Each structure stands twice: as structure tokens, then as C-alpha cells.
PDB file of C-alpha atoms in Angstrom:
ATOM      1  CA  UNK A   1      -1.205 -12.767  10.978  1.00 79.00           C
ATOM      2  CA  UNK A   2      -2.544 -13.027  14.538  1.00 89.00           C
ATOM      3  CA  UNK A   3      -2.234 -11.002  17.713  1.00 96.00           C
ATOM      4  CA  UNK A   4      -1.028 -12.360  21.058  1.00 96.00           C
ATOM      5  CA  UNK A   5      -3.171 -11.442  24.040  1.00 97.00           C
ATOM      6  CA  UNK A   6      -1.328  -9.782  26.923  1.00 97.00           C
ATOM      7  CA  UNK A   7      -1.823 -12.455  29.619  1.00 97.00           C
ATOM      8  CA  UNK A   8      -2.551 -10.069  32.501  1.00 97.00           C
ATOM      9  CA  UNK A   9      -4.880  -7.738  30.588  1.00 97.00           C
ATOM     10  CA  UNK A  10      -8.587  -8.440  31.048  1.00 95.00           C
ATOM     11  CA  UNK A  11     -10.118  -9.769  27.841  1.00 95.00           C
ATOM     12  CA  UNK A  12     -12.897  -7.634  26.427  1.00 94.00           C
ATOM     13  CA  UNK A  13     -15.345  -8.326  23.630  1.00 94.00           C
ATOM     14  CA  UNK A  14     -14.916  -6.155  20.554  1.00 96.00           C
ATOM     15  CA  UNK A  15     -16.848  -2.966  21.217  1.00 96.00           C
ATOM     16  CA  UNK A  16     -18.619  -1.526  18.158  1.00 94.00           C
ATOM     17  CA  UNK A  17     -19.181   1.988  19.412  1.00 95.00           C
ATOM     18  CA  UNK A  18     -22.169   3.844  17.971  1.00 94.00           C
ATOM     19  CA  UNK A  19     -20.504   7.248  18.328  1.00 95.00           C
ATOM     20  CA  UNK A  20     -17.742   8.410  15.943  1.00 96.00           C
ATOM     21  CA  UNK A  21     -14.148   7.566  16.784  1.00 96.00           C
ATOM     22  CA  UNK A  22     -12.903  10.928  15.574  1.00 95.00           C
ATOM     23  CA  UNK A  23     -14.651  13.603  13.549  1.00 92.00           C
ATOM     24  CA  UNK A  24     -16.960  11.693  11.189  1.00 91.00           C
ATOM     25  CA  UNK A  25     -14.837   8.512  11.230  1.00 94.00           C
ATOM     26  CA  UNK A  26     -16.841   5.644  12.749  1.00 95.00           C
ATOM     27  CA  UNK A  27     -16.149   2.020  13.646  1.00 96.00           C
ATOM     28  CA  UNK A  28     -17.673   0.859  10.360  1.00 94.00           C
ATOM     29  CA  UNK A  29     -15.063   2.927   8.516  1.00 95.00           C
ATOM     30  CA  UNK A  30     -12.209   0.867   9.961  1.00 96.00           C
ATOM     31  CA  UNK A  31     -10.668  -1.584   7.479  1.00 97.00           C
ATOM     32  CA  UNK A  32     -12.272  -5.011   7.184  1.00 96.00           C
ATOM     33  CA  UNK A  33      -8.773  -6.458   7.623  1.00 97.00           C
ATOM     34  CA  UNK A  34      -8.536  -4.750  11.025  1.00 97.00           C
ATOM     35  CA  UNK A  35     -11.925  -6.098  12.135  1.00 97.00           C
ATOM     36  CA  UNK A  36     -10.925  -9.571  10.978  1.00 97.00           C
ATOM     37  CA  UNK A  37      -7.634  -9.348  12.852  1.00 97.00           C
ATOM     38  CA  UNK A  38      -9.125  -8.439  16.222  1.00 97.00           C
ATOM     39  CA  UNK A  39     -12.124 -10.747  15.855  1.00 95.00           C
ATOM     40  CA  UNK A  40     -10.168 -13.823  14.816  1.00 93.00           C
ATOM     41  CA  UNK A  41      -7.225 -13.495  17.214  1.00 93.00           C
ATOM     42  CA  UNK A  42      -7.040 -11.070  20.127  1.00 94.00           C
ATOM     43  CA  UNK A  43      -8.985  -7.848  20.522  1.00 96.00           C
ATOM     44  CA  UNK A  44      -5.831  -5.772  20.658  1.00 96.00           C
ATOM     45  CA  UNK A  45      -2.523  -7.460  21.306  1.00 97.00           C
ATOM     46  CA  UNK A  46       1.071  -8.111  20.301  1.00 96.00           C
ATOM     47  CA  UNK A  47       2.122  -8.989  16.780  1.00 96.00           C
ATOM     48  CA  UNK A  48       3.500 -12.415  15.881  1.00 93.00           C
ATOM     49  CA  UNK A  49       5.572 -10.892  13.066  1.00 93.00           C
ATOM     50  CA  UNK A  50       6.639  -7.410  14.106  1.00 92.00           C
ATOM     51  CA  UNK A  51       8.999  -5.913  11.532  1.00 93.00           C
ATOM     52  CA  UNK A  52       7.848  -3.779   8.618  1.00 94.00           C
ATOM     53  CA  UNK A  53      10.306  -3.200   5.749  1.00 93.00           C
ATOM     54  CA  UNK A  54      10.589   0.483   4.815  1.00 94.00           C
ATOM     55  CA  UNK A  55      12.421   2.603   2.267  1.00 91.00           C
ATOM     56  CA  UNK A  56      13.137   5.161   4.961  1.00 92.00           C
ATOM     57  CA  UNK A  57      15.403   5.161   7.992  1.00 91.00           C
ATOM     58  CA  UNK A  58      13.615   4.969  11.345  1.00 91.00           C
ATOM     59  CA  UNK A  59      14.790   4.983  14.953  1.00 88.00           C
ATOM     60  CA  UNK A  60      14.556   1.174  14.837  1.00 86.00           C
ATOM     61  CA  UNK A  61      16.751   0.529  11.786  1.00 83.00           C
ATOM     62  CA  UNK A  62      17.817   1.834   8.399  1.00 85.00           C
ATOM     63  CA  UNK A  63      15.209  -0.230   6.549  1.00 89.00           C
ATOM     64  CA  UNK A  64      12.722  -1.539   9.105  1.00 89.00           C
ATOM     65  CA  UNK A  65      10.073  -0.337  11.503  1.00 91.00           C
ATOM     66  CA  UNK A  66       9.265  -2.278  14.654  1.00 91.00           C
ATOM     67  CA  UNK A  67       5.529  -2.699  15.401  1.00 94.00           C
ATOM     68  CA  UNK A  68       5.062  -4.677  18.644  1.00 93.00           C
ATOM     69  CA  UNK A  69       1.286  -4.254  19.099  1.00 97.00           C
ATOM     70  CA  UNK A  70      -1.991  -3.096  17.562  1.00 98.00           C
ATOM     71  CA  UNK A  71      -4.711  -1.399  19.613  1.00 98.00           C
ATOM     72  CA  UNK A  72      -8.108  -2.995  20.223  1.00 98.00           C
ATOM     73  CA  UNK A  73     -11.724  -1.846  20.413  1.00 98.00           C
ATOM     74  CA  UNK A  74     -12.701  -1.795  24.087  1.00 97.00           C
ATOM     75  CA  UNK A  75     -15.756  -0.730  26.039  1.00 95.00           C
ATOM     76  CA  UNK A  76     -13.580   0.005  29.081  1.00 92.00           C
ATOM     77  CA  UNK A  77     -10.289   1.759  28.368  1.00 94.00           C
ATOM     78  CA  UNK A  78      -7.192   0.395  30.157  1.00 94.00           C
ATOM     79  CA  UNK A  79      -5.799   2.776  32.756  1.00 91.00           C
ATOM     80  CA  UNK A  80      -2.245   1.406  33.022  1.00 95.00           C
ATOM     81  CA  UNK A  81       0.455   2.494  30.535  1.00 94.00           C
ATOM     82  CA  UNK A  82       1.707  -1.073  30.115  1.00 96.00           C
ATOM     83  CA  UNK A  83      -1.624  -2.422  28.782  1.00 98.00           C
ATOM     84  CA  UNK A  84      -2.659  -2.489  25.113  1.00 98.00           C
ATOM     85  CA  UNK A  85      -4.487   0.793  24.332  1.00 98.00           C
ATOM     86  CA  UNK A  86      -8.029   1.321  23.135  1.00 98.00           C
ATOM     87  CA  UNK A  87      -8.294   2.614  19.560  1.00 98.00           C
ATOM     88  CA  UNK A  88     -11.664   4.179  20.444  1.00 98.00           C
ATOM     89  CA  UNK A  89     -10.012   6.415  23.067  1.00 97.00           C
ATOM     90  CA  UNK A  90      -8.056   8.564  20.619  1.00 97.00           C
ATOM     91  CA  UNK A  91      -7.514  11.415  23.076  1.00 96.00           C
ATOM     92  CA  UNK A  92      -5.639   9.023  25.387  1.00 96.00           C
ATOM     93  CA  UNK A  93      -2.817   8.773  22.840  1.00 97.00           C
ATOM     94  CA  UNK A  94      -0.105  11.306  23.623  1.00 96.00           C
ATOM     95  CA  UNK A  95       0.221  12.542  20.033  1.00 97.00           C
ATOM     96  CA  UNK A  96      -3.483  12.633  19.194  1.00 97.00           C
ATOM     97  CA  UNK A  97      -3.343  16.391  18.565  1.00 96.00           C
ATOM     98  CA  UNK A  98      -0.292  16.104  16.316  1.00 96.00           C
ATOM     99  CA  UNK A  99      -1.688  13.747  13.690  1.00 97.00           C
ATOM    100  CA  UNK A 100      -4.050  14.897  10.941  1.00 94.00           C
ATOM    101  CA  UNK A 101      -7.735  15.499  11.592  1.00 95.00           C
ATOM    102  CA  UNK A 102      -8.549  12.560   9.301  1.00 95.00           C
ATOM    103  CA  UNK A 103      -6.085  10.164  10.935  1.00 97.00           C
ATOM    104  CA  UNK A 104      -6.903   7.524  13.560  1.00 98.00           C
ATOM    105  CA  UNK A 105      -4.071   6.157  15.705  1.00 98.00           C
ATOM    106  CA  UNK A 106      -3.873   2.359  16.043  1.00 98.00           C
ATOM    107  CA  UNK A 107      -0.307   2.169  17.383  1.00 98.00           C
ATOM    108  CA  UNK A 108       1.748   4.549  19.510  1.00 97.00           C
ATOM    109  CA  UNK A 109       5.050   3.686  21.142  1.00 92.00           C
ATOM    110  CA  UNK A 110       6.893   6.594  22.704  1.00 88.00           C
ATOM    111  CA  UNK A 111       7.183   9.075  19.792  1.00 91.00           C
ATOM    112  CA  UNK A 112       6.404   6.527  17.062  1.00 94.00           C
ATOM    113  CA  UNK A 113       2.853   6.460  15.724  1.00 97.00           C
ATOM    114  CA  UNK A 114       0.927   4.553  13.041  1.00 98.00           C
ATOM    115  CA  UNK A 115      -2.423   5.790  11.783  1.00 98.00           C
ATOM    116  CA  UNK A 116      -5.301   4.991   9.477  1.00 97.00           C
ATOM    117  CA  UNK A 117      -5.295   8.006   7.143  1.00 97.00           C
ATOM    118  CA  UNK A 118      -8.671   8.892   5.629  1.00 95.00           C
ATOM    119  CA  UNK A 119      -7.546  12.157   4.046  1.00 93.00           C
ATOM    120  CA  UNK A 120      -9.547  12.583   0.829  1.00 86.00           C
ATOM    121  CA  UNK A 121     -11.219   9.198   1.359  1.00 80.00           C
ATOM    122  CA  UNK A 122     -14.653  10.139   2.669  1.00 69.00           C
ATOM    123  CA  UNK A 123     -16.854   7.061   3.007  1.00 67.00           C
ATOM    124  CA  UNK A 124     -13.992   4.644   2.364  1.00 76.00           C
ATOM    125  CA  UNK A 125     -12.889   1.823   4.654  1.00 84.00           C
ATOM    126  CA  UNK A 126      -9.519   1.459   2.925  1.00 91.00           C
ATOM    127  CA  UNK A 127      -7.372   4.182   4.535  1.00 96.00           C
ATOM    128  CA  UNK A 128      -3.664   4.505   3.915  1.00 96.00           C
ATOM    129  CA  UNK A 129      -1.246   3.616   6.712  1.00 98.00           C
ATOM    130  CA  UNK A 130       0.980   6.494   7.816  1.00 98.00           C
ATOM    131  CA  UNK A 131       4.040   6.401  10.087  1.00 97.00           C
ATOM    132  CA  UNK A 132       5.003   9.390  12.245  1.00 97.00           C
ATOM    133  CA  UNK A 133       8.267   9.725  14.156  1.00 95.00           C
ATOM    134  CA  UNK A 134       7.846  12.992  15.997  1.00 95.00           C
ATOM    135  CA  UNK A 135      11.282  13.355  17.615  1.00 91.00           C
ATOM    136  CA  UNK A 136      12.957  13.256  14.195  1.00 93.00           C
ATOM    137  CA  UNK A 137      10.104  14.874  12.218  1.00 95.00           C
ATOM    138  CA  UNK A 138       9.920  11.823   9.935  1.00 93.00           C
ATOM    139  CA  UNK A 139       6.538  11.074   8.360  1.00 96.00           C
ATOM    140  CA  UNK A 140       5.742   8.738   5.473  1.00 96.00           C
ATOM    141  CA  UNK A 141       3.183   6.266   4.118  1.00 96.00           C
ATOM    142  CA  UNK A 142       4.051   2.614   4.808  1.00 96.00           C
ATOM    143  CA  UNK A 143       1.163   0.857   3.035  1.00 96.00           C
ATOM    144  CA  UNK A 144      -1.733   1.627   0.714  1.00 95.00           C
ATOM    145  CA  UNK A 145      -4.124  -0.435   2.855  1.00 96.00           C
ATOM    146  CA  UNK A 146      -4.145  -2.145   6.248  1.00 97.00           C
ATOM    147  CA  UNK A 147      -4.176  -5.555   4.584  1.00 97.00           C
ATOM    148  CA  UNK A 148      -1.042  -4.607   2.667  1.00 97.00           C
ATOM    149  CA  UNK A 149       0.477  -3.455   5.944  1.00 97.00           C
ATOM    150  CA  UNK A 150      -0.266  -6.819   7.581  1.00 97.00           C
ATOM    151  CA  UNK A 151       1.017  -8.733   4.555  1.00 97.00           C
ATOM    152  CA  UNK A 152       4.371  -6.946   4.799  1.00 96.00           C
ATOM    153  CA  UNK A 153       4.985  -7.679   8.485  1.00 96.00           C
ATOM    154  CA  UNK A 154       7.756 -10.214   8.907  1.00 93.00           C
ATOM    155  CA  UNK A 155      10.308 -11.630  11.307  1.00 87.00           C
ATOM    156  CA  UNK A 156      13.813 -10.208  11.206  1.00 74.00           C
ATOM    157  CA  UNK A 157      17.044 -12.187  11.538  1.00 64.00           C
ATOM    158  CA  UNK A 158      18.939  -9.400  13.280  1.00 62.00           C
ATOM    159  CA  UNK A 159      18.439  -8.100  16.804  1.00 55.00           C
ATOM    160  CA  UNK A 160      17.005  -4.604  16.531  1.00 53.00           C
ATOM    161  CA  UNK A 161      17.156  -2.100  19.403  1.00 49.00           C
ATOM    162  CA  UNK A 162      13.621  -2.511  20.720  1.00 51.00           C
ATOM    163  CA  UNK A 163      14.152  -3.702  24.317  1.00 51.00           C
ATOM    164  CA  UNK A 164      14.006  -0.481  26.277  1.00 54.00           C
ATOM    165  CA  UNK A 165      12.078   0.339  29.433  1.00 53.00           C
ATOM    166  CA  UNK A 166      10.923   3.710  28.179  1.00 71.00           C
ATOM    167  CA  UNK A 167       8.440   1.524  26.329  1.00 86.00           C
ATOM    168  CA  UNK A 168       6.419  -1.040  28.263  1.00 92.00           C
ATOM    169  CA  UNK A 169       5.028  -2.358  24.985  1.00 93.00           C
ATOM    170  CA  UNK A 170       8.466  -3.305  23.704  1.00 90.00           C
ATOM    171  CA  UNK A 171       9.243  -4.974  26.996  1.00 91.00           C
ATOM    172  CA  UNK A 172       5.923  -6.862  26.879  1.00 94.00           C
ATOM    173  CA  UNK A 173       6.735  -8.063  23.377  1.00 92.00           C
ATOM    174  CA  UNK A 174      10.184  -9.187  24.500  1.00 90.00           C
ATOM    175  CA  UNK A 175       8.647 -11.321  27.272  1.00 94.00           C
ATOM    176  CA  UNK A 176       5.986 -12.759  24.973  1.00 94.00           C
ATOM    177  CA  UNK A 177       8.602 -13.757  22.399  1.00 92.00           C
ATOM    178  CA  UNK A 178      11.049 -15.339  24.848  1.00 92.00           C
ATOM    179  CA  UNK A 179      12.701 -18.339  23.172  1.00 89.00           C
ATOM    180  CA  UNK A 180      14.975 -19.739  25.883  1.00 91.00           C
ATOM    181  CA  UNK A 181      15.466 -19.917  29.675  1.00 93.00           C
ATOM    182  CA  UNK A 182      18.617 -17.841  29.279  1.00 92.00           C
ATOM    183  CA  UNK A 183      16.708 -15.091  27.503  1.00 91.00           C
ATOM    184  CA  UNK A 184      13.986 -15.068  30.168  1.00 94.00           C
ATOM    185  CA  UNK A 185      16.590 -14.836  32.914  1.00 94.00           C
ATOM    186  CA  UNK A 186      18.262 -11.922  31.149  1.00 91.00           C
ATOM    187  CA  UNK A 187      14.983 -10.057  30.740  1.00 91.00           C
ATOM    188  CA  UNK A 188      13.884 -10.538  34.341  1.00 93.00           C
ATOM    189  CA  UNK A 189      17.285  -9.419  35.607  1.00 91.00           C
ATOM    190  CA  UNK A 190      17.358  -6.425  33.294  1.00 89.00           C
ATOM    191  CA  UNK A 191      13.909  -5.131  34.193  1.00 90.00           C
ATOM    192  CA  UNK A 192      14.472  -5.668  37.920  1.00 90.00           C
ATOM    193  CA  UNK A 193      17.143  -2.954  37.839  1.00 87.00           C
ATOM    194  CA  UNK A 194      15.936  -0.183  40.213  1.00 89.00           C
ATOM    195  CA  UNK A 195      17.472   2.428  37.914  1.00 85.00           C
ATOM    196  CA  UNK A 196      14.857   1.597  35.282  1.00 83.00           C
ATOM    197  CA  UNK A 197      12.024   2.417  37.696  1.00 86.00           C
ATOM    198  CA  UNK A 198       9.756  -0.209  36.191  1.00 88.00           C
ATOM    199  CA  UNK A 199       6.233  -0.390  37.571  1.00 93.00           C
ATOM    200  CA  UNK A 200       6.287  -3.001  40.366  1.00 94.00           C
ATOM    201  CA  UNK A 201       2.795  -4.267  39.545  1.00 96.00           C
ATOM    202  CA  UNK A 202       3.802  -4.756  35.906  1.00 96.00           C
ATOM    203  CA  UNK A 203       6.980  -6.632  36.831  1.00 95.00           C
ATOM    204  CA  UNK A 204       5.142  -8.863  39.288  1.00 95.00           C
ATOM    205  CA  UNK A 205       2.566  -9.662  36.606  1.00 97.00           C
ATOM    206  CA  UNK A 206       5.327 -11.114  34.445  1.00 97.00           C
ATOM    207  CA  UNK A 207       6.765 -13.037  37.409  1.00 96.00           C
ATOM    208  CA  UNK A 208       3.325 -14.530  38.046  1.00 95.00           C
ATOM    209  CA  UNK A 209       2.857 -15.412  34.387  1.00 96.00           C
ATOM    210  CA  UNK A 210       6.146 -17.282  34.083  1.00 96.00           C
ATOM    211  CA  UNK A 211       5.833 -18.910  37.506  1.00 94.00           C
ATOM    212  CA  UNK A 212       2.789 -20.723  36.058  1.00 92.00           C
ATOM    213  CA  UNK A 213       4.334 -21.381  32.664  1.00 92.00           C
ATOM    214  CA  UNK A 214       4.005 -24.802  31.040  1.00 91.00           C
ATOM    215  CA  UNK A 215       7.807 -25.116  30.994  1.00 92.00           C
ATOM    216  CA  UNK A 216       9.119 -26.052  34.436  1.00 94.00           C
ATOM    217  CA  UNK A 217      12.451 -24.330  33.908  1.00 94.00           C
ATOM    218  CA  UNK A 218      10.681 -21.046  33.200  1.00 94.00           C
ATOM    219  CA  UNK A 219       8.772 -21.495  36.464  1.00 93.00           C
ATOM    220  CA  UNK A 220      12.035 -21.946  38.394  1.00 93.00           C
ATOM    221  CA  UNK A 221      13.608 -18.870  36.805  1.00 93.00           C
ATOM    222  CA  UNK A 222      10.597 -16.716  37.650  1.00 93.00           C
ATOM    223  CA  UNK A 223      10.448 -17.984  41.236  1.00 91.00           C
ATOM    224  CA  UNK A 224      14.188 -17.511  41.738  1.00 87.00           C
ATOM    225  CA  UNK A 225      14.006 -13.955  40.447  1.00 82.00           C
ATOM    226  CA  UNK A 226      12.025 -13.053  43.572  1.00 74.00           C
ATOM    227  CA  UNK A 227      15.021 -13.848  45.792  1.00 65.00           C
TER     228      UNK A 227
END
């Protein structure tokens, strides 16, 4: 399992903060599997395999949860909503006051949240992984450890409803996983719709990225989308 760096987000070295992340939970309490993930791939980024099988229905599907990104450990916290968040800046997550006092958020997408849960695990670096879906009041454990969570992530043969502009992260993942010129054209056309009110700077960042893509046809599609 690796993470894909968001091409227009400034790369930062992993920041091992000396102050606690939340309460008494410190950087050294984060799972070794998490440290390995962000040190060996991208310090925060988008998942290669993004679907987690579940025994519970979620807003994504009856038996799957969609996880497009995992937060990083940054010295400087991103200020734009379309960039990968900083795990160390817990109060920047919208639902930070709604999760437990012993939970640390590593993924938040609209009302869907994943946390490291240290409840009853003082001094442990093997927290449970908890999913919260606040609009439906659905909450359940998805894995006993972060490594188990990563091991379960997979690709999914069906198209799940994750391409929506109320989530920049899902749109970013859609662009990063483009598999054909036709799909890129569809995405650029869709997100250019004024009714979606997409951030112009964000949209132009994707135009710039694909206009310098290694595939010439992708370059043409990006350039033509400016017309």
C-alpha cells in the first residue's frame, strides 16, 4: 500500500512534533504502520486501493467504505480545503469536537471520519480504527489495527458514488486515478460547470498538471478545456 502525492501540494518532510497531538496522545503513539506508510510513500496523500469492505451499510455502498486519502504529518498546515490535511492539526477537522477524547482523526471527508481510537489503550501504539458517519449517526470499528485496515483496502469492480464536488478529496482522487482520455475529458467538463462553484485555483491546478502530462493526448484535452 502506498499513497499518491497530490501534484500541486508542496511536499513537506514528516514532522515529528514534540507536543501532544491531542490530550496525552503523541506522535510516538501513532501506529508504526502509519509511520511506515507516510515515510515510504507520500507524507499524506491519496490511496492506491481505496475501498474498505464493511459489514455495515455506509453512504458509499451497502458493504464498502470509500477512503480516498490519509492525512500527513506537516510542520506547516495546508490552508486550502482541497489539499491533504495535517493530522497534527486536529482542531482543523470539522468534527474534531464530535469524536471521542481518545480518538485522533486521520481522514475526514464531508461527514465521514476515520480515527485512531486509543480508548482504554494508554501507552499503546496499536489503536483501533473507528468509522463515524455523522449525518446518519452510524459509528463502528472497521479494523483492530491500522495495519489490518491497510491490508483490507482493495480496488472495487463497480463504480461507487464518490465523484461529487462537495468533496474536493474525492474529485482529486478521481483525477489521480484517470484511466483514459475520455474519462479525463468527462471530469474536466463536469468540474468546469459553474453550478458546482469549484475553486478556480484548484481547477486550474488540474489543468496545469494534465497540460504537462507524459501522455500527449491528455495534454491536448487539458489545453482544449481552456477554450
